[in-house]
Amino acid sequence: MSLGQVPASSYVTTLFKSLLRTIMIFSWSTPLRRNGQTDLPLIPNEIYLHIFECIAPADQPLSDQYVETFSALALVCRFFCSVALPRIFERVTFLGYTDGDSTLASRKTEWARQILSNTEPGKSLALYVKVCTFRCWFEEDEAELPFPFASLYCQAIARMSNIQKS
């Protein structure tokens, strides 16, 4: 799977590096605007927030397409990252059956391990999770296979302190 010309694994690595820098800094301001060497007038944060709301209303869960969009926006600047991260991670689904997408499975597994070991960025990203669900975990003849992963994810959920529903 690739996003445009960039392989998904490279995209994910870039996203997590950017997220880690933003988490470690925890500061943002109105994005600077420039045309070459000339500074342009600032756009108020409220306008950016309204644009984000038009892309995906805050009262609705993000579809997979919008998770990708918000992930790309999180790489633009610290302000966009501070707005996009809570939306990306507010609803998390752990899939037991990933239909051969080992990248998705390994990312979620790595994130769960980071949460359990209390390391970044997993530890900070877990604070954004409000809703966590499990989907497609048991098929009739493979009921024992996902148990280690379900156990790992359940332990990680226990450390997601802002969960309102799971």
PDB file of C-alpha atoms in Angstrom, residues 3-160:
ATOM      1  CA  LEU A   3       0.063   6.996  -0.437  1.00  0.00           C
ATOM      2  CA  GLY A   4       0.797   8.660  -3.751  1.00  0.00           C
ATOM      3  CA  GLN A   5       4.452   8.002  -4.551  1.00  0.00           C
ATOM      4  CA  VAL A   6       5.575   7.433  -0.940  1.00  0.00           C
ATOM      5  CA  PRO A   7       5.561   3.868   0.485  1.00  0.00           C
ATOM      6  CA  ALA A   8       3.216   3.516   3.474  1.00  0.00           C
ATOM      7  CA  SER A   9       6.031   2.389   5.793  1.00  0.00           C
ATOM      8  CA  SER A  10       8.058   5.527   4.991  1.00  0.00           C
ATOM      9  CA  TYR A  11       4.965   7.677   5.468  1.00  0.00           C
ATOM     10  CA  VAL A  12       4.228   6.104   8.862  1.00  0.00           C
ATOM     11  CA  THR A  13       7.850   6.528   9.989  1.00  0.00           C
ATOM     12  CA  THR A  14       7.789  10.194   8.977  1.00  0.00           C
ATOM     13  CA  LEU A  15       4.453  10.710  10.736  1.00  0.00           C
ATOM     14  CA  PHE A  16       5.642   9.147  13.998  1.00  0.00           C
ATOM     15  CA  LYS A  17       8.898  11.143  13.955  1.00  0.00           C
ATOM     16  CA  SER A  18       6.908  14.337  13.489  1.00  0.00           C
ATOM     17  CA  LEU A  19       4.453  13.334  16.205  1.00  0.00           C
ATOM     18  CA  LEU A  20       7.290  12.611  18.602  1.00  0.00           C
ATOM     19  CA  ARG A  21       8.883  16.019  17.966  1.00  0.00           C
ATOM     20  CA  THR A  22       5.533  17.723  18.526  1.00  0.00           C
ATOM     21  CA  ILE A  23       4.776  15.746  21.664  1.00  0.00           C
ATOM     22  CA  MET A  24       8.188  16.508  23.105  1.00  0.00           C
ATOM     23  CA  ILE A  25       7.832  20.228  22.402  1.00  0.00           C
ATOM     24  CA  PHE A  26       4.128  20.598  23.322  1.00  0.00           C
ATOM     25  CA  SER A  27       4.062  24.116  21.969  1.00  0.00           C
ATOM     26  CA  TRP A  28       2.420  25.604  18.945  1.00  0.00           C
ATOM     27  CA  SER A  29       1.336  28.924  17.604  1.00  0.00           C
ATOM     28  CA  THR A  30      -0.459  30.287  14.600  1.00  0.00           C
ATOM     29  CA  PRO A  31       1.239  28.895  11.487  1.00  0.00           C
ATOM     30  CA  LEU A  32       3.570  31.372   9.808  1.00  0.00           C
ATOM     31  CA  ARG A  33       2.764  32.206   6.213  1.00  0.00           C
ATOM     32  CA  ARG A  34       5.387  33.208   3.678  1.00  0.00           C
ATOM     33  CA  ASN A  35       5.711  33.792  -0.031  1.00  0.00           C
ATOM     34  CA  GLY A  36       9.424  33.380  -0.631  1.00  0.00           C
ATOM     35  CA  GLN A  37      11.089  35.805   1.792  1.00  0.00           C
ATOM     36  CA  THR A  38       7.937  37.900   2.316  1.00  0.00           C
ATOM     37  CA  ASP A  39       5.800  37.318   5.417  1.00  0.00           C
ATOM     38  CA  LEU A  40       2.082  37.132   4.676  1.00  0.00           C
ATOM     39  CA  PRO A  41      -0.675  38.158   7.108  1.00  0.00           C
ATOM     40  CA  LEU A  42      -1.467  35.476   9.688  1.00  0.00           C
ATOM     41  CA  ILE A  43      -4.694  33.535   9.423  1.00  0.00           C
ATOM     42  CA  PRO A  44      -6.471  33.341  12.798  1.00  0.00           C
ATOM     43  CA  ASN A  45      -6.493  29.881  14.404  1.00  0.00           C
ATOM     44  CA  GLU A  46     -10.302  29.968  14.451  1.00  0.00           C
ATOM     45  CA  ILE A  47     -10.342  29.892  10.656  1.00  0.00           C
ATOM     46  CA  TYR A  48      -8.032  26.881  10.568  1.00  0.00           C
ATOM     47  CA  LEU A  49     -10.238  25.177  13.172  1.00  0.00           C
ATOM     48  CA  HIS A  50     -13.317  25.901  11.049  1.00  0.00           C
ATOM     49  CA  ILE A  51     -11.590  24.360   8.018  1.00  0.00           C
ATOM     50  CA  PHE A  52     -10.780  21.230  10.046  1.00  0.00           C
ATOM     51  CA  GLU A  53     -14.429  21.094  11.140  1.00  0.00           C
ATOM     52  CA  CYS A  54     -15.560  21.327   7.498  1.00  0.00           C
ATOM     53  CA  ILE A  55     -13.234  18.476   6.527  1.00  0.00           C
ATOM     54  CA  ALA A  56     -14.581  16.192   9.261  1.00  0.00           C
ATOM     55  CA  PRO A  57     -17.085  17.387  11.882  1.00  0.00           C
ATOM     56  CA  ALA A  58     -15.807  16.831  15.430  1.00  0.00           C
ATOM     57  CA  ASP A  59     -19.001  15.077  16.519  1.00  0.00           C
ATOM     58  CA  GLN A  60     -18.488  12.265  13.988  1.00  0.00           C
ATOM     59  CA  PRO A  61     -15.834   9.523  13.985  1.00  0.00           C
ATOM     60  CA  LEU A  62     -13.115   9.859  11.357  1.00  0.00           C
ATOM     61  CA  SER A  63     -13.372   7.440   8.454  1.00  0.00           C
ATOM     62  CA  ASP A  64     -10.175   5.693   7.323  1.00  0.00           C
ATOM     63  CA  GLN A  65      -9.888   8.233   4.501  1.00  0.00           C
ATOM     64  CA  TYR A  66     -10.018  11.142   6.959  1.00  0.00           C
ATOM     65  CA  VAL A  67      -7.550   9.469   9.319  1.00  0.00           C
ATOM     66  CA  GLU A  68      -5.100   9.540   6.391  1.00  0.00           C
ATOM     67  CA  THR A  69      -5.999  13.178   5.662  1.00  0.00           C
ATOM     68  CA  PHE A  70      -5.565  14.247   9.286  1.00  0.00           C
ATOM     69  CA  SER A  71      -2.308  12.264   9.490  1.00  0.00           C
ATOM     70  CA  ALA A  72      -0.978  14.248   6.540  1.00  0.00           C
ATOM     71  CA  LEU A  73      -2.203  17.511   8.095  1.00  0.00           C
ATOM     72  CA  ALA A  74      -0.419  16.621  11.356  1.00  0.00           C
ATOM     73  CA  LEU A  75       2.867  16.792   9.444  1.00  0.00           C
ATOM     74  CA  VAL A  76       2.289  20.364   8.214  1.00  0.00           C
ATOM     75  CA  CYS A  77       3.032  22.325  11.389  1.00  0.00           C
ATOM     76  CA  ARG A  78       2.790  22.116  15.175  1.00  0.00           C
ATOM     77  CA  PHE A  79      -0.600  23.795  15.276  1.00  0.00           C
ATOM     78  CA  PHE A  80      -2.117  21.380  12.760  1.00  0.00           C
ATOM     79  CA  CYS A  81      -0.530  18.498  14.661  1.00  0.00           C
ATOM     80  CA  SER A  82      -2.048  19.681  17.949  1.00  0.00           C
ATOM     81  CA  VAL A  83      -5.485  19.734  16.302  1.00  0.00           C
ATOM     82  CA  ALA A  84      -5.159  16.563  14.217  1.00  0.00           C
ATOM     83  CA  LEU A  85      -3.639  14.143  16.762  1.00  0.00           C
ATOM     84  CA  PRO A  86      -6.572  14.148  19.184  1.00  0.00           C
ATOM     85  CA  ARG A  87      -8.940  13.492  16.259  1.00  0.00           C
ATOM     86  CA  ILE A  88      -6.790  10.685  14.835  1.00  0.00           C
ATOM     87  CA  PHE A  89      -6.470   8.857  18.145  1.00  0.00           C
ATOM     88  CA  GLU A  90      -9.819   9.623  19.828  1.00  0.00           C
ATOM     89  CA  ARG A  91     -11.328   6.397  18.446  1.00  0.00           C
ATOM     90  CA  VAL A  92      -9.141   3.327  18.137  1.00  0.00           C
ATOM     91  CA  THR A  93     -10.086  -0.078  16.770  1.00  0.00           C
ATOM     92  CA  PHE A  94      -7.883  -3.098  17.349  1.00  0.00           C
ATOM     93  CA  LEU A  95      -8.410  -5.572  14.538  1.00  0.00           C
ATOM     94  CA  GLY A  96      -7.859  -9.257  15.155  1.00  0.00           C
ATOM     95  CA  TYR A  97      -8.003 -10.036  11.467  1.00  0.00           C
ATOM     96  CA  THR A  98      -6.147  -7.513   9.299  1.00  0.00           C
ATOM     97  CA  ASP A  99      -6.727  -9.207   5.928  1.00  0.00           C
ATOM     98  CA  GLY A 100      -3.012  -9.602   5.306  1.00  0.00           C
ATOM     99  CA  ASP A 101      -2.124  -5.981   6.199  1.00  0.00           C
ATOM    100  CA  SER A 102       0.827  -6.783   8.444  1.00  0.00           C
ATOM    101  CA  THR A 103       1.898  -3.108   8.511  1.00  0.00           C
ATOM    102  CA  LEU A 104      -1.321  -2.077  10.245  1.00  0.00           C
ATOM    103  CA  ALA A 105      -1.087  -4.958  12.706  1.00  0.00           C
ATOM    104  CA  SER A 106       2.562  -4.282  13.550  1.00  0.00           C
ATOM    105  CA  ARG A 107       1.915  -0.535  14.053  1.00  0.00           C
ATOM    106  CA  LYS A 108      -0.890  -1.224  16.529  1.00  0.00           C
ATOM    107  CA  THR A 109       1.188  -3.885  18.290  1.00  0.00           C
ATOM    108  CA  GLU A 110       4.185  -1.534  18.560  1.00  0.00           C
ATOM    109  CA  TRP A 111       1.926   1.224  19.887  1.00  0.00           C
ATOM    110  CA  ALA A 112       0.459  -1.108  22.523  1.00  0.00           C
ATOM    111  CA  ARG A 113       3.974  -2.123  23.587  1.00  0.00           C
ATOM    112  CA  GLN A 114       5.005   1.542  23.876  1.00  0.00           C
ATOM    113  CA  ILE A 115       1.988   2.210  26.080  1.00  0.00           C
ATOM    114  CA  LEU A 116       2.858  -0.729  28.334  1.00  0.00           C
ATOM    115  CA  SER A 117       6.524   0.260  28.575  1.00  0.00           C
ATOM    116  CA  ASN A 118       5.536   3.880  29.259  1.00  0.00           C
ATOM    117  CA  THR A 119       7.573   5.207  26.305  1.00  0.00           C
ATOM    118  CA  GLU A 120       6.910   7.890  23.714  1.00  0.00           C
ATOM    119  CA  PRO A 121       5.098   8.493  21.468  1.00  0.00           C
ATOM    120  CA  GLY A 122       2.731   5.705  22.531  1.00  0.00           C
ATOM    121  CA  LYS A 123       2.336   6.954  26.092  1.00  0.00           C
ATOM    122  CA  SER A 124       1.233  10.451  25.019  1.00  0.00           C
ATOM    123  CA  LEU A 125      -0.909   9.304  22.102  1.00  0.00           C
ATOM    124  CA  ALA A 126      -2.821   6.980  24.448  1.00  0.00           C
ATOM    125  CA  LEU A 127      -4.081  10.052  26.310  1.00  0.00           C
ATOM    126  CA  TYR A 128      -6.161  11.029  23.269  1.00  0.00           C
ATOM    127  CA  VAL A 129      -8.116   7.745  23.156  1.00  0.00           C
ATOM    128  CA  LYS A 130     -11.740   8.134  24.245  1.00  0.00           C
ATOM    129  CA  VAL A 131     -13.310   5.122  22.525  1.00  0.00           C
ATOM    130  CA  CYS A 132     -11.626   1.776  21.957  1.00  0.00           C
ATOM    131  CA  THR A 133     -13.134  -1.225  20.205  1.00  0.00           C
ATOM    132  CA  PHE A 134     -12.100  -4.719  19.173  1.00  0.00           C
ATOM    133  CA  ARG A 135     -13.278  -6.074  15.836  1.00  0.00           C
ATOM    134  CA  CYS A 136     -12.950  -9.390  13.961  1.00  0.00           C
ATOM    135  CA  TRP A 137     -11.155 -11.279  16.688  1.00  0.00           C
ATOM    136  CA  PHE A 138     -12.432 -14.802  16.608  1.00  0.00           C
ATOM    137  CA  GLU A 139     -13.092 -17.009  13.669  1.00  0.00           C
ATOM    138  CA  GLU A 140     -14.499 -20.412  14.460  1.00  0.00           C
ATOM    139  CA  ASP A 141     -11.398 -22.467  13.694  1.00  0.00           C
ATOM    140  CA  GLU A 142      -8.797 -19.908  14.831  1.00  0.00           C
ATOM    141  CA  ALA A 143     -10.170 -18.898  18.240  1.00  0.00           C
ATOM    142  CA  GLU A 144      -6.841 -19.447  20.021  1.00  0.00           C
ATOM    143  CA  LEU A 145      -4.611 -17.577  17.547  1.00  0.00           C
ATOM    144  CA  PRO A 146      -5.317 -13.942  18.518  1.00  0.00           C
ATOM    145  CA  PHE A 147      -5.199 -14.446  22.304  1.00  0.00           C
ATOM    146  CA  PRO A 148      -1.659 -13.035  22.843  1.00  0.00           C
ATOM    147  CA  PHE A 149      -2.571  -9.933  20.868  1.00  0.00           C
ATOM    148  CA  ALA A 150      -5.917  -9.500  22.611  1.00  0.00           C
ATOM    149  CA  SER A 151      -4.119  -9.765  25.937  1.00  0.00           C
ATOM    150  CA  LEU A 152      -1.537  -7.153  24.873  1.00  0.00           C
ATOM    151  CA  TYR A 153      -4.241  -4.748  23.681  1.00  0.00           C
ATOM    152  CA  CYS A 154      -6.351  -5.225  26.826  1.00  0.00           C
ATOM    153  CA  GLN A 155      -3.345  -4.352  28.984  1.00  0.00           C
ATOM    154  CA  ALA A 156      -2.734  -1.250  26.844  1.00  0.00           C
ATOM    155  CA  ILE A 157      -6.388  -0.202  27.152  1.00  0.00           C
ATOM    156  CA  ALA A 158      -6.066  -0.320  30.933  1.00  0.00           C
ATOM    157  CA  ARG A 159      -3.460   2.466  30.636  1.00  0.00           C
ATOM    158  CA  MET A 160      -5.557   4.683  28.364  1.00  0.00           C
TER     159      MET A 160
END
